[in-house]
Amino acid sequence: MSGQVEVQVEGQVEPQDRRPSLAVWKFASCDGCQLTLLNCEEELLALATRVDIAYFPEATRAVVEGPYDLSLVEGSVTTPHDAERILEVRRQSRRLVTIGACATAGGIQALRNFADVAEFTAAVYAHPDYIRTLSTSTPISAHVKVDFELRGCPIDRGQLLEVLAAALQNRKPRISAESVCVECKRRGNPCVLVADGTPCLGPVTHAGCGALCPSYRRGCYGCFGPADTTNASSLSGRLVDLGMPGRDVVRVFRTFNAAAPPFATESTRQEAGP
Ligand code: SF4
Ligand code: SF4
């Protein structure tokens, strides 16, 4: 996307010489991924000279009407209203990028997908009958076409800037599809799984954090969700060999990306038992 390109939304041709417009939307989420954008600080000022920040309630009350050239969507769909609103966001967006584990995999709130949501609302709210919620938390891609998914809980600042730069240059983002193990080896870290017997999800987790936890001799928690090719059942076998009870193996896969298919399949398999 560039200020010089022809921008077409819903068959409408926009003026050629203008800054592309950016909209940032929130669904069910903690706002942490939007904060990653605000935390860009120096780059944010440069970005503001290249794009028109048209809709970003977390940052400003000023609203420019759509359609928008690029929409960043944070959060998952958890209510009937969300399910309708995302359709309208898609209609208003030339390019739609989802940011974070909530938007790309349903987030921590997708733990409801494995339980009875009525039990949860009864435990939390004095009047659960006032709550209108869905029985599942689903990623944005389950509802509308998504042009790119940026993983992480929260997303990585450098990867977000790459996504924005790619949109401005009308190209695909250069985001590695490797596992955390590759990042870990590149940093020269000793493997905590091999050397210390510490459970680590690095072999099945998408790169993006720079192997942050293993760099501090902690196992990977899987914040960036499943890597493109995973062998979660093999890793489970190793965790069990290390002495981890099956119940805890289930929990390992049910964190930030519990509903991401490879993690959900493996946790469900472990829950069913041998
Ligand atoms: S992915 Fe994590 S940091 Fe981002 S909005 Fe969801 S819970 Fe917050
Ligand atoms: S510490 Fe974890 S991420 Fe690093 S190489 Fe070992 S298993 Fe992979």
Short mmCIF file of N, CA, C and O in Angstrom, two decimals, residues 4 10 54 108 115 129 132-134 142 147 164 171 180 190 192 197-198 202 209-210 230 238 242 247 252-253 260 262:
data_model
loop_
_atom_site.label_atom_id
_atom_site.label_comp_id
_atom_site.label_asym_id
_atom_site.label_seq_id
_atom_site.Cartn_x
_atom_site.Cartn_y
_atom_site.Cartn_z
N GLN A 4 0.77 6.53 -3.37
CA GLN A 4 0.70 6.72 -4.81
C GLN A 4 -0.15 5.66 -5.51
O GLN A 4 -0.43 5.77 -6.68
N GLU A 10 -14.56 -1.85 -2.02
CA GLU A 10 -15.94 -2.05 -2.44
C GLU A 10 -16.22 -1.37 -3.76
O GLU A 10 -17.20 -0.66 -3.95
N ALA A 54 -6.75 7.08 11.21
CA ALA A 54 -8.13 7.52 11.00
C ALA A 54 -9.08 7.04 12.10
O ALA A 54 -10.07 7.70 12.40
N ILE A 108 -6.65 -16.30 25.57
CA ILE A 108 -6.86 -17.01 26.84
C ILE A 108 -8.35 -17.26 27.06
O ILE A 108 -8.76 -18.29 27.60
N ALA A 115 -14.98 -25.78 28.10
CA ALA A 115 -15.76 -25.84 29.34
C ALA A 115 -17.19 -25.36 29.09
O ALA A 115 -17.57 -25.12 27.94
N ASP A 129 -27.67 -13.75 34.16
CA ASP A 129 -28.73 -13.66 33.15
C ASP A 129 -28.62 -12.37 32.33
O ASP A 129 -29.19 -12.26 31.24
N ARG A 132 -24.75 -11.50 27.78
CA ARG A 132 -25.00 -12.09 26.45
C ARG A 132 -23.64 -12.43 25.86
O ARG A 132 -22.90 -11.56 25.42
N THR A 133 -23.30 -13.68 25.93
CA THR A 133 -21.99 -14.08 25.43
C THR A 133 -22.11 -15.37 24.63
O THR A 133 -23.09 -16.12 24.79
N LEU A 134 -21.15 -15.62 23.78
CA LEU A 134 -21.14 -16.85 23.00
C LEU A 134 -20.48 -17.96 23.82
O LEU A 134 -19.72 -17.68 24.76
N ALA A 142 -12.11 -16.92 11.68
CA ALA A 142 -13.27 -17.82 11.64
C ALA A 142 -14.51 -17.08 11.14
O ALA A 142 -15.54 -17.72 10.88
N ASP A 147 -6.09 -10.88 5.86
CA ASP A 147 -4.99 -10.79 4.90
C ASP A 147 -3.65 -11.22 5.50
O ASP A 147 -2.79 -11.71 4.79
N LEU A 164 3.54 -3.08 9.14
CA LEU A 164 3.12 -1.75 8.69
C LEU A 164 3.94 -1.30 7.49
O LEU A 164 3.40 -0.77 6.51
N ARG A 171 3.63 -5.01 -0.17
CA ARG A 171 4.30 -6.32 -0.28
C ARG A 171 3.91 -7.18 0.91
O ARG A 171 3.30 -6.69 1.87
N VAL A 180 10.56 -21.37 17.70
CA VAL A 180 11.38 -20.66 18.69
C VAL A 180 12.75 -21.32 18.83
O VAL A 180 13.75 -20.65 19.09
N PRO A 190 22.06 -22.36 25.60
CA PRO A 190 21.99 -23.79 25.91
C PRO A 190 20.52 -24.19 25.98
O PRO A 190 19.68 -23.39 26.38
N VAL A 192 17.35 -25.54 27.45
CA VAL A 192 16.90 -25.82 28.82
C VAL A 192 16.20 -27.18 28.90
O VAL A 192 16.20 -27.82 29.95
N GLY A 197 16.32 -30.30 31.72
CA GLY A 197 15.05 -31.05 31.84
C GLY A 197 13.89 -30.13 32.13
O GLY A 197 12.89 -30.54 32.72
N THR A 198 13.99 -28.85 31.72
CA THR A 198 12.90 -27.90 31.94
C THR A 198 11.91 -27.98 30.78
O THR A 198 12.30 -27.89 29.61
N GLY A 202 9.25 -24.46 22.96
CA GLY A 202 9.97 -23.90 21.80
C GLY A 202 9.88 -24.73 20.53
O GLY A 202 9.70 -24.18 19.44
N CYS A 209 9.49 -14.00 19.34
CA CYS A 209 9.89 -13.37 20.60
C CYS A 209 11.40 -13.28 20.72
O CYS A 209 11.92 -12.68 21.65
N GLY A 210 12.14 -13.91 19.79
CA GLY A 210 13.60 -13.94 19.92
C GLY A 210 14.06 -14.89 21.00
O GLY A 210 15.11 -14.69 21.60
N THR A 230 4.20 -28.53 13.23
CA THR A 230 4.43 -28.89 14.64
C THR A 230 4.31 -30.40 14.81
O THR A 230 3.65 -31.07 14.03
N ARG A 238 7.78 -36.24 25.38
CA ARG A 238 9.01 -35.84 26.08
C ARG A 238 8.68 -35.23 27.45
O ARG A 238 9.36 -35.49 28.44
N LEU A 242 9.72 -36.51 31.20
CA LEU A 242 10.39 -35.68 32.22
C LEU A 242 9.67 -35.72 33.56
O LEU A 242 10.10 -35.11 34.53
N ARG A 247 -2.26 -34.14 33.37
CA ARG A 247 -3.08 -32.97 33.67
C ARG A 247 -2.30 -31.68 33.38
O ARG A 247 -2.83 -30.70 32.88
N VAL A 252 -0.26 -27.03 29.79
CA VAL A 252 0.84 -26.43 29.02
C VAL A 252 0.33 -25.95 27.66
O VAL A 252 0.72 -24.89 27.17
N PHE A 253 -0.56 -26.73 27.06
CA PHE A 253 -1.08 -26.37 25.74
C PHE A 253 -2.29 -25.44 25.82
O PHE A 253 -2.72 -24.89 24.81
N ALA A 260 -5.83 -22.72 19.28
CA ALA A 260 -5.11 -22.89 18.01
C ALA A 260 -5.10 -24.39 17.69
O ALA A 260 -4.76 -25.20 18.57
N PRO A 262 -3.42 -27.04 16.45
CA PRO A 262 -2.48 -28.08 16.91
C PRO A 262 -2.41 -28.19 18.44
O PRO A 262 -2.28 -29.28 18.98
#
